[in-house]
Tab-separated table of C-alpha atoms and ligand atoms in Angstrom:
chain	number	residue	atom	x	y	z
Y	26	UNK	CA	59.144	22.066	50.038
Y	27	UNK	CA	57.521	18.833	49.008
Y	28	UNK	CA	54.093	18.099	47.653
Y	29	UNK	CA	51.448	14.962	47.297
Y	30	UNK	CA	51.461	12.501	44.275
Y	31	UNK	CA	48.361	14.136	43.103
Y	32	UNK	CA	49.509	17.350	42.884
Y	33	UNK	CA	52.881	16.107	41.252
Y	34	UNK	CA	50.693	14.372	38.578
Y	35	UNK	CA	48.784	17.465	38.104
Y	36	UNK	CA	51.756	19.344	37.299
Y	37	UNK	CA	53.438	16.313	35.151
Y	38	UNK	CA	50.086	16.671	33.022
Y	39	UNK	CA	50.442	20.651	32.585
Y	40	UNK	CA	53.631	19.887	30.755
Y	41	UNK	CA	52.368	17.077	28.970
Y	42	UNK	CA	53.511	13.799	30.548
Y	43	UNK	CA	50.968	10.742	30.155
Y	44	UNK	CA	49.319	9.679	33.078
Y	45	UNK	CA	46.708	7.027	34.337
Y	46	UNK	CA	43.288	8.563	34.838
Y	47	UNK	CA	42.777	9.182	38.651
Y	48	UNK	CA	40.676	10.945	41.431
Y	49	UNK	CA	41.384	12.011	44.648
Y	50	UNK	CA	38.931	11.028	47.452
Y	51	UNK	CA	38.695	11.456	51.089
Y	52	UNK	CA	36.304	8.173	52.360
Y	53	UNK	CA	36.002	4.710	50.909
Y	54	UNK	CA	32.460	5.629	49.552
Y	55	UNK	CA	33.864	7.877	47.297
Y	56	UNK	CA	36.782	5.470	46.720
Y	57	UNK	CA	34.310	3.275	45.423
Y	58	UNK	CA	32.389	5.887	43.495
Y	59	UNK	CA	35.830	6.424	41.909
Y	60	UNK	CA	36.371	3.248	40.876
Y	61	UNK	CA	33.213	2.600	38.784
Y	62	UNK	CA	34.221	6.190	36.750
Y	63	UNK	CA	37.463	4.964	36.008
Y	64	UNK	CA	37.113	1.610	35.214
Y	65	UNK	CA	34.356	1.862	33.013
Y	66	UNK	CA	36.297	4.448	31.161
Y	67	UNK	CA	39.146	2.429	30.953
Y	68	UNK	CA	39.938	0.080	27.830
Y	69	UNK	CA	40.443	-3.550	29.654
Y	70	UNK	CA	42.117	-4.279	32.575
Y	71	UNK	CA	39.541	-3.820	35.148
Y	72	UNK	CA	41.617	-2.773	37.709
Y	73	UNK	CA	42.514	0.481	39.792
Y	74	UNK	CA	44.957	1.434	42.254
Y	75	UNK	CA	44.336	2.815	45.748
Y	76	UNK	CA	47.526	5.021	47.013
Y	77	UNK	CA	47.357	6.768	50.388
Y	78	UNK	CA	48.730	10.679	49.452
Y	79	UNK	CA	51.277	11.512	52.357
Y	80	UNK	CA	55.023	12.731	51.390
Y	81	UNK	CA	56.882	9.494	52.547
Y	82	UNK	CA	57.831	7.701	49.668
Y	83	UNK	CA	57.928	3.396	49.734
Y	84	UNK	CA	54.125	3.010	50.251
Y	85	UNK	CA	53.842	0.449	47.968
Y	86	UNK	CA	56.040	-1.439	50.659
Y	87	UNK	CA	53.814	-0.113	53.834
Y	88	UNK	CA	50.355	-1.409	52.127
Y	89	UNK	CA	49.831	2.298	50.939
Y	90	UNK	CA	49.270	1.250	47.479
Y	91	UNK	CA	46.561	-1.399	46.813
Y	92	UNK	CA	45.154	-2.951	43.513
Y	93	UNK	CA	41.557	-3.606	43.361
Y	94	UNK	CA	39.225	-4.995	40.999
Y	95	UNK	CA	35.674	-4.041	41.918
Y	96	UNK	CA	34.271	-1.254	43.598
Y	97	UNK	CA	33.879	-3.518	46.734
Y	98	UNK	CA	37.342	-3.766	47.169
Y	99	UNK	CA	38.351	0.109	46.150
Y	100	UNK	CA	36.072	0.768	49.340
Y	101	UNK	CA	37.919	-1.806	51.444
Y	102	UNK	CA	40.926	-0.865	50.463
Y	103	UNK	CA	40.016	2.760	51.535
Y	104	UNK	CA	38.915	1.923	54.740
Y	105	UNK	CA	42.212	0.021	55.544
Y	106	UNK	CA	44.374	2.918	54.491
Y	107	UNK	CA	42.193	5.255	56.171
Y	108	UNK	CA	41.902	4.080	59.670
Y	109	UNK	CA	45.510	3.244	60.242
Y	110	UNK	CA	48.845	4.978	60.329
Y	111	UNK	CA	50.771	4.145	57.393
Y	112	UNK	CA	54.297	2.652	57.899
Y	113	UNK	CA	56.457	2.771	55.464
Y	114	UNK	CA	60.717	2.549	55.050
Y	115	UNK	CA	60.475	6.292	54.938
Y	116	UNK	CA	57.755	7.240	57.926
Y	117	UNK	CA	59.091	7.375	61.380
Y	118	UNK	CA	58.349	3.712	63.269
Y	119	UNK	CA	54.869	4.705	64.521
Y	120	UNK	CA	53.627	5.577	60.976
Y	121	UNK	CA	52.032	8.758	59.317
Y	122	UNK	CA	48.055	9.200	59.273
Y	123	UNK	CA	46.403	9.446	56.039
Y	124	UNK	CA	43.811	11.801	55.018
Y	125	UNK	CA	43.749	11.561	51.345
Y	126	UNK	CA	43.738	8.933	48.909
Y	127	UNK	CA	44.188	9.032	45.328
Y	128	UNK	CA	42.492	6.169	43.135
Y	129	UNK	CA	43.926	5.549	39.671
Y	130	UNK	CA	43.003	3.985	36.793
Y	131	UNK	CA	45.132	0.688	36.691
Y	132	UNK	CA	47.539	0.131	33.745
Y	133	UNK	CA	49.161	-3.010	32.563
Y	134	UNK	CA	52.665	-2.637	33.180
Y	135	UNK	CA	54.957	-4.401	30.836
Y	136	UNK	CA	58.114	-3.005	32.743
Y	137	UNK	CA	59.303	-0.677	35.299
Y	138	UNK	CA	61.998	2.389	35.017
Y	139	UNK	CA	63.208	5.166	36.853
Y	140	UNK	CA	63.675	8.711	35.577
Y	141	UNK	CA	64.632	11.556	37.482
Y	142	UNK	CA	65.974	15.049	37.106
Y	143	UNK	CA	68.090	16.234	40.159
Y	144	UNK	CA	70.524	19.119	41.199
Y	145	UNK	CA	74.200	17.984	40.731
Y	146	UNK	CA	76.219	19.887	43.297
Y	147	UNK	CA	79.494	18.918	41.902
Y	148	UNK	CA	78.580	20.220	38.466
Y	149	UNK	CA	76.178	22.936	39.764
Y	150	UNK	CA	73.721	21.890	37.129
Y	151	UNK	CA	70.541	19.747	36.809
Y	152	UNK	CA	71.099	16.098	36.079
Y	153	UNK	CA	69.016	13.134	34.433
Y	154	UNK	CA	69.416	10.025	36.655
Y	155	UNK	CA	67.796	7.244	34.732
Y	156	UNK	CA	67.935	3.520	35.191
Y	157	UNK	CA	65.774	0.442	33.549
Y	158	UNK	CA	65.740	-1.084	36.962
Y	159	UNK	CA	62.816	1.246	38.189
Y	160	UNK	CA	60.045	0.360	40.582
Y	161	UNK	CA	60.166	-0.032	44.548
Y	162	UNK	CA	63.768	-0.871	44.762
Y	163	UNK	CA	65.644	1.905	43.401
Y	164	UNK	CA	67.780	2.482	46.280
Y	165	UNK	CA	68.977	-0.803	46.304
Y	166	UNK	CA	69.834	-1.090	42.557
Y	167	UNK	CA	71.753	2.401	43.324
Y	168	UNK	CA	73.771	0.703	46.421
Y	169	UNK	CA	74.289	-2.561	45.168
Y	170	UNK	CA	74.475	-1.810	41.296
Y	171	UNK	CA	75.583	1.674	40.585
Y	172	UNK	CA	76.495	0.707	36.845
Y	173	UNK	CA	72.868	0.128	36.113
Y	174	UNK	CA	72.368	3.890	36.750
Y	175	UNK	CA	72.592	6.198	33.806
Y	176	UNK	CA	73.547	10.120	34.816
Y	177	UNK	CA	73.436	12.730	32.444
Y	178	UNK	CA	74.016	16.564	32.896
Y	179	UNK	CA	71.702	18.782	31.609
Y	180	UNK	CA	72.756	22.680	30.327
Y	181	UNK	CA	70.830	25.063	33.053
Y	182	UNK	CA	70.611	27.190	29.891
Y	183	UNK	CA	70.022	25.356	27.068
Y	184	UNK	CA	68.064	22.455	28.950
Y	185	UNK	CA	68.081	18.747	27.778
Y	186	UNK	CA	69.565	18.274	24.523
Y	187	UNK	CA	67.232	15.631	21.903
Y	188	UNK	CA	70.591	13.548	21.477
Y	189	UNK	CA	71.043	13.075	25.069
Y	190	UNK	CA	67.201	12.192	25.260
Y	191	UNK	CA	67.876	9.625	22.453
Y	192	UNK	CA	71.129	8.432	24.006
Y	193	UNK	CA	69.459	7.748	27.136
Y	194	UNK	CA	66.007	6.371	25.814
Y	195	UNK	CA	68.384	3.839	23.845
Y	196	UNK	CA	70.496	3.011	26.994
Y	197	UNK	CA	67.347	1.994	28.937
Y	198	UNK	CA	66.769	-0.454	26.049
Y	199	UNK	CA	63.391	1.480	24.479
Y	200	UNK	CA	62.563	0.149	21.101
Y	201	UNK	CA	60.472	1.623	18.251
Y	202	UNK	CA	57.941	3.704	19.390
Y	203	UNK	CA	58.983	3.923	22.775
Y	204	UNK	CA	62.124	5.636	22.149
Y	205	UNK	CA	60.079	8.840	20.610
Y	206	UNK	CA	57.678	8.495	23.634
Y	207	UNK	CA	60.401	8.373	26.845
Y	208	UNK	CA	62.215	10.967	24.801
Y	209	UNK	CA	59.675	13.570	24.790
Y	210	UNK	CA	58.715	12.691	28.405
Y	211	UNK	CA	62.611	13.609	29.042
Y	212	UNK	CA	62.082	16.787	27.955
Y	213	UNK	CA	58.677	17.896	29.385
Y	214	UNK	CA	60.366	16.425	32.517
Y	215	UNK	CA	63.410	18.723	31.981
Y	216	UNK	CA	60.950	21.620	31.537
Y	217	UNK	CA	59.131	20.941	34.202
Y	218	UNK	CA	62.182	21.057	36.492
Y	219	UNK	CA	63.705	24.275	35.067
Y	220	UNK	CA	60.427	26.272	35.053
Y	221	UNK	CA	59.225	25.638	38.389
Y	222	UNK	CA	62.358	25.742	40.048
Y	223	UNK	CA	62.664	22.311	41.195
Y	224	UNK	CA	65.194	20.449	43.362
Y	225	UNK	CA	63.663	16.785	42.294
Y	226	UNK	CA	61.185	15.764	39.745
Y	227	UNK	CA	61.289	12.148	40.078
Y	228	UNK	CA	58.890	9.561	38.226
Y	229	UNK	CA	59.170	5.869	39.826
Y	230	UNK	CA	57.944	3.704	37.848
Y	231	UNK	CA	58.127	5.608	34.579
Y	232	UNK	CA	56.426	2.570	32.845
Y	233	UNK	CA	55.811	0.837	29.178
Y	234	UNK	CA	52.081	-0.511	29.080
Y	235	UNK	CA	51.877	-4.009	27.417
Y	236	UNK	CA	51.322	-4.059	23.546
Y	237	UNK	CA	48.047	-3.741	22.194
Y	238	UNK	CA	46.612	-3.587	18.570
Y	239	UNK	CA	46.486	0.219	18.770
Y	240	UNK	CA	50.002	0.695	20.810
Y	241	UNK	CA	52.203	-2.255	19.477
Y	242	UNK	CA	54.975	-0.799	21.307
Y	243	UNK	CA	53.199	-0.162	24.331
Y	244	UNK	CA	52.632	3.218	26.064
Y	245	UNK	CA	54.947	4.981	27.935
Y	246	UNK	CA	53.751	6.722	31.019
Y	247	UNK	CA	54.422	7.991	34.861
Y	248	UNK	CA	52.825	6.046	37.165
Y	249	UNK	CA	54.360	7.662	40.246
Y	250	UNK	CA	55.673	11.004	40.916
Y	251	UNK	CA	57.729	12.854	43.472
Y	252	UNK	CA	58.802	16.764	43.138
Y	253	UNK	CA	60.391	19.049	45.417
Y	254	UNK	CA	61.054	22.480	44.955
Y	255	UNK	CA	63.644	24.635	46.151
Y	256	UNK	CA	62.466	26.870	48.728
Y	257	UNK	CA	64.604	29.647	47.778
Y	258	UNK	CA	62.867	29.958	44.655
Y	259	UNK	CA	59.330	30.432	45.865
Y	260	UNK	CA	59.142	33.705	45.922
Y	261	UNK	CA	58.671	33.727	42.377
Y	262	UNK	CA	56.518	30.436	42.179
Y	263	UNK	CA	53.413	31.871	43.801
Y	264	UNK	CA	51.414	28.673	42.417
Y	265	UNK	CA	53.917	26.408	43.302
Y	266	UNK	CA	53.729	27.736	47.331
Y	267	UNK	CA	50.023	27.185	47.617
Y	268	UNK	CA	50.400	23.541	47.163
Y	269	UNK	CA	52.169	23.433	50.548
Y	270	UNK	CA	50.167	21.168	52.672
Y	271	UNK	CA	50.310	22.229	55.973
Y	272	UNK	CA	49.638	19.038	57.642
Y	273	UNK	CA	52.983	17.596	56.386
Y	274	UNK	CA	54.978	20.189	57.654
Y	275	UNK	CA	56.274	19.883	61.429
Y	276	UNK	CA	54.495	23.055	63.273
Y	277	UNK	CA	57.994	23.731	65.125
Y	278	UNK	CA	60.205	23.490	62.108
Y	279	UNK	CA	57.725	26.166	60.630
Y	280	UNK	CA	57.437	28.333	63.475
Y	281	UNK	CA	61.247	28.410	63.581
Y	282	UNK	CA	61.324	29.462	59.944
Y	283	UNK	CA	59.285	32.226	60.440
Y	284	UNK	CA	62.018	33.579	62.627
Y	285	UNK	CA	64.920	33.380	60.485
Y	286	UNK	CA	65.725	29.927	62.228
Y	287	UNK	CA	66.715	26.164	60.625
Y	288	UNK	CA	65.261	23.769	63.097
Y	289	UNK	CA	64.965	20.121	62.363
Y	290	UNK	CA	63.597	17.898	65.342
Y	291	UNK	CA	65.339	14.499	65.953
Y	292	UNK	CA	65.158	11.992	68.121
Y	293	UNK	CA	67.431	12.512	71.028
Y	294	UNK	CA	67.657	14.267	74.361
Y	295	UNK	CA	69.986	17.205	74.255
Y	296	UNK	CA	68.733	20.414	72.554
Y	297	UNK	CA	71.313	22.471	70.526
Y	298	UNK	CA	71.533	25.729	69.889
Y	299	UNK	CA	74.522	26.936	67.547
Y	300	UNK	CA	75.275	29.465	65.209
Y	301	UNK	CA	75.974	28.049	61.635
Y	302	UNK	CA	75.085	24.919	59.689
Y	303	UNK	CA	78.498	23.272	59.453
Y	304	UNK	CA	78.950	24.448	63.477
Y	305	UNK	CA	75.699	22.698	64.352
Y	306	UNK	CA	76.950	19.660	62.525
Y	307	UNK	CA	79.887	19.440	64.530
Y	308	UNK	CA	78.480	19.938	67.707
Y	309	UNK	CA	75.836	17.497	67.093
Y	310	UNK	CA	78.419	14.757	66.297
Y	311	UNK	CA	80.504	15.524	69.245
Y	312	UNK	CA	77.479	15.001	71.640
Y	313	UNK	CA	77.785	11.566	69.963
Y	314	UNK	CA	80.719	11.248	70.400
Y	315	UNK	CA	80.198	11.615	74.174
Y	316	UNK	CA	77.607	9.479	74.658
Y	317	UNK	CA	74.818	11.683	74.206
Y	318	UNK	CA	71.840	12.030	71.261
Y	319	UNK	CA	71.024	15.466	69.973
Y	320	UNK	CA	67.047	16.200	70.055
Y	321	UNK	CA	67.431	18.509	67.389
Y	322	UNK	CA	69.545	20.494	64.604
Y	323	UNK	CA	69.409	24.375	65.093
Y	324	UNK	CA	70.948	26.907	63.149
Y	325	UNK	CA	70.036	30.426	64.645
Y	326	UNK	CA	72.277	32.002	61.524
Y	327	UNK	CA	74.809	34.497	61.229
Y	328	UNK	CA	72.936	37.681	62.647
Y	329	UNK	CA	70.549	36.191	65.073
Y	330	UNK	CA	68.355	38.703	66.819
Y	331	UNK	CA	67.610	38.474	70.650
Y	332	UNK	CA	64.224	37.716	69.881
Y	333	UNK	CA	64.928	34.651	67.212
Y	334	UNK	CA	67.353	33.404	69.738
Y	335	UNK	CA	64.629	33.654	72.614
Y	336	UNK	CA	62.140	31.867	70.275
Y	337	UNK	CA	65.081	29.204	69.398
Y	338	UNK	CA	65.077	28.222	73.295
Y	339	UNK	CA	61.317	28.117	73.596
Y	340	UNK	CA	61.056	25.717	70.535
Y	341	UNK	CA	63.873	23.957	72.004
Y	342	UNK	CA	62.407	23.548	75.583
Y	343	UNK	CA	58.802	23.061	74.564
Y	344	UNK	CA	60.061	19.213	73.179
Y	345	UNK	CA	59.516	16.787	76.243
Y	346	UNK	CA	62.248	14.722	75.155
Y	347	UNK	CA	64.844	17.694	75.917
Y	348	UNK	CA	66.424	17.049	79.420
Y	349	UNK	CA	69.360	19.228	78.724
Y	350	UNK	CA	70.804	21.969	76.238
Y	351	UNK	CA	73.914	22.906	74.801
Y	352	UNK	CA	74.679	26.283	73.482
Y	353	UNK	CA	77.626	26.701	71.374
Y	354	UNK	CA	78.055	29.919	69.334
Y	355	UNK	CA	81.154	30.969	67.568
Y	356	UNK	CA	80.580	34.827	67.629
Y	357	UNK	CA	81.183	36.767	64.152
Y	358	UNK	CA	78.418	38.184	62.817
Y	359	UNK	CA	76.091	37.062	65.782
Y	360	UNK	CA	77.743	38.498	68.968
Y	361	UNK	CA	78.066	36.705	71.883
Y	362	UNK	CA	76.412	39.539	74.048
Y	363	UNK	CA	73.560	38.980	72.026
Y	364	UNK	CA	73.348	35.423	72.546
Y	365	UNK	CA	73.848	35.989	76.447
Y	366	UNK	CA	71.007	38.201	76.703
Y	367	UNK	CA	69.032	35.912	75.279
Y	368	UNK	CA	69.842	33.623	77.169
Y	369	UNK	CA	68.669	35.692	80.208
Y	370	UNK	CA	65.518	36.327	78.555
Y	371	UNK	CA	64.797	32.974	77.570
Y	372	UNK	CA	65.314	32.022	81.351
Y	373	UNK	CA	62.822	34.677	82.545
Y	374	UNK	CA	60.082	33.729	80.198
Y	375	UNK	CA	60.597	29.962	79.393
Y	376	UNK	CA	62.611	28.849	82.482
Y	377	UNK	CA	65.287	26.895	82.417
Y	378	UNK	CA	64.501	23.361	84.622
Y	379	UNK	CA	67.132	21.286	82.881
Y	380	UNK	CA	70.512	21.429	82.754
Y	381	UNK	CA	72.024	24.267	80.338
Y	382	UNK	CA	75.887	24.515	79.096
Y	383	UNK	CA	77.058	27.653	77.576
Y	384	UNK	CA	79.902	27.524	75.275
Y	385	UNK	CA	80.590	31.166	73.537
Y	386	UNK	CA	83.571	32.414	71.566
Y	387	UNK	CA	84.363	35.347	69.539
Y	388	UNK	CA	82.621	38.804	69.223
Y	389	UNK	CA	82.294	40.120	72.270
Y	390	UNK	CA	82.892	37.246	74.678
Y	391	UNK	CA	83.955	39.108	77.226
Y	392	UNK	CA	80.841	41.118	77.802
Y	393	UNK	CA	78.882	37.972	77.105
Y	394	UNK	CA	80.445	35.981	79.964
Y	395	UNK	CA	80.159	38.916	82.666
Y	396	UNK	CA	76.247	38.781	81.622
Y	397	UNK	CA	76.194	35.521	82.277
Y	398	UNK	CA	77.896	35.565	85.499
Y	399	UNK	CA	75.401	37.778	86.751
Y	400	UNK	CA	72.710	36.045	85.688
Y	401	UNK	CA	74.050	32.826	87.309
Y	402	UNK	CA	71.797	33.149	90.433
Y	403	UNK	CA	68.798	33.500	88.110
Y	404	UNK	CA	69.770	30.432	86.243
Y	405	UNK	CA	70.963	27.824	88.735
Y	406	UNK	CA	71.220	25.089	86.012
Y	407	UNK	CA	73.444	27.045	83.735
Y	408	UNK	CA	77.339	25.803	83.428
Y	409	UNK	CA	80.028	27.542	81.514
Y	410	UNK	CA	81.730	25.737	79.008
Y	411	UNK	CA	85.448	26.252	78.402
Y	412	UNK	CA	86.226	24.711	74.850
Y	413	UNK	CA	83.895	22.324	72.739
Y	414	UNK	CA	84.675	19.264	74.153
Y	415	UNK	CA	84.661	20.248	77.389
Y	416	UNK	CA	81.184	21.437	77.114
Y	417	UNK	CA	80.029	18.517	75.152
Y	418	UNK	CA	81.186	16.264	78.166
Y	419	UNK	CA	79.610	18.872	80.741
Y	420	UNK	CA	76.175	18.290	79.339
Y	421	UNK	CA	76.105	14.495	78.632
Y	422	UNK	CA	77.070	14.161	82.125
Y	423	UNK	CA	74.584	16.529	83.294
Y	424	UNK	CA	71.809	14.686	81.202
Y	425	UNK	CA	72.996	11.399	82.100
Y	426	UNK	CA	72.660	11.574	85.895
S	1478	ADP	P1	55.622	4.149	46.133
S	1478	ADP	O1	56.332	4.294	45.375
S	1478	ADP	O2	55.156	4.954	47.162
S	1478	ADP	O3	55.553	2.538	46.672
S	1478	ADP	P2	54.113	3.756	43.585
S	1478	ADP	O4	53.199	4.786	42.781
S	1478	ADP	O5	55.201	3.633	42.791
S	1478	ADP	O6	54.163	3.895	45.198
S	1478	ADP	O7	53.337	2.340	43.356
S	1478	ADP	C1	54.117	1.284	43.712
S	1478	ADP	C2	53.717	0.534	42.829
S	1478	ADP	O8	52.709	0.188	42.473
S	1478	ADP	C3	54.782	0.611	41.558
S	1478	ADP	O9	56.016	0.293	41.290
S	1478	ADP	C4	53.635	-0.138	40.358
S	1478	ADP	O10	54.636	-1.297	40.384
S	1478	ADP	C5	52.317	-0.204	41.260
S	1478	ADP	N1	51.526	0.935	40.666
S	1478	ADP	C6	51.232	1.908	41.062
S	1478	ADP	N2	50.394	2.749	40.408
S	1478	ADP	C7	49.799	1.710	39.354
S	1478	ADP	C8	48.884	1.969	38.674
S	1478	ADP	N3	48.282	2.950	38.223
S	1478	ADP	N4	48.361	0.797	37.716
S	1478	ADP	C9	49.396	-0.166	37.894
S	1478	ADP	N5	50.319	-0.877	38.928
S	1478	ADP	C10	50.410	1.075	39.540
S	1479	MG	MG1	57.255	5.062	43.386
């Protein structure tokens, strides 16, 4: 589960991480007022930042983060961001609508760093990932200069050790008071990560402000944050669960998850109904191999009920781009006859106007074949595929025609 930057900022504050002052607004007039409040409160600089609150990152590159130097500029920037979809390297090409903005006090940045905690699957433990080359191009740094990225595993039981934080701070090039400030933030972030069951807690950029008389080494603080949570742990994270923004969740994906289905919509035209994530990936690959484009990833799970499978067909067929459906089931715990019955029910309830290719193998396959044979008259667009390659060829041929 993902949350907005302004919500991530609140969590950082709760764990003690310094962040610039900020106000969330939904219209240009309030953005102007927020500027006046923030900029008089702040020492020097006279600048604020108007930031689109959407789940996609890379906002700076798409005009979703604007520096403003007056309340009038804040109002104009807010109007521009709110009235057109935001397109960034992480949004669909048509962009995403923006309804909320965060106006943050501008800080004088001396240098930007990257600091994140993620799950290291290889070590089955959290890992700190940090770089002195933070900011908007961290993806490029990871690709072209992997040696500029520091990695340090964290004990899931003991948490981050003080010596680790110091080592990372020195390797990032922090000096004087900065070492202590950055180390403290690493501990706070690691605390947040473990206590809130995060799958990712990322600060990009972590910054050092320009030196002042009061802070000759500057101040280390978080200027942007992205936090994701492990959905399997939400059952014990009521407060976190309540942060979910339903407008950011794909309605079909949410609907599917209520039926225990893992559904992810894609851009192609061949709907896929498969059991098991690995088989679903393999099915998508083989569709592509034969020149088709999958319309979705759908794993109906190991113990799919007739009801859930019928719902799965409903979701797939609702997508106007779908011009064919490939069912690929390997019956283990899920039984082929259950799937066959669900196909018949779905055909009656939803109706298959598009080609349907069914490939079933495993538990109760004989009975399943019988059910489908008998239903052939009711589902004229259905073909039964032998093996996976044959089924993939059938569906790509049927949809290409
Ligand atoms: P995104 O990662 O979505 O592009 P960020 O919040 O990281 O959005 O903003 C992009 C850049 O804008 C940052 O790398 C930083 O240089 C600048 N920026 C963001 N917030 C502030 C702020 N409060 N004060 C000064 N500069 C900022
Ligand atoms: Mg950022």
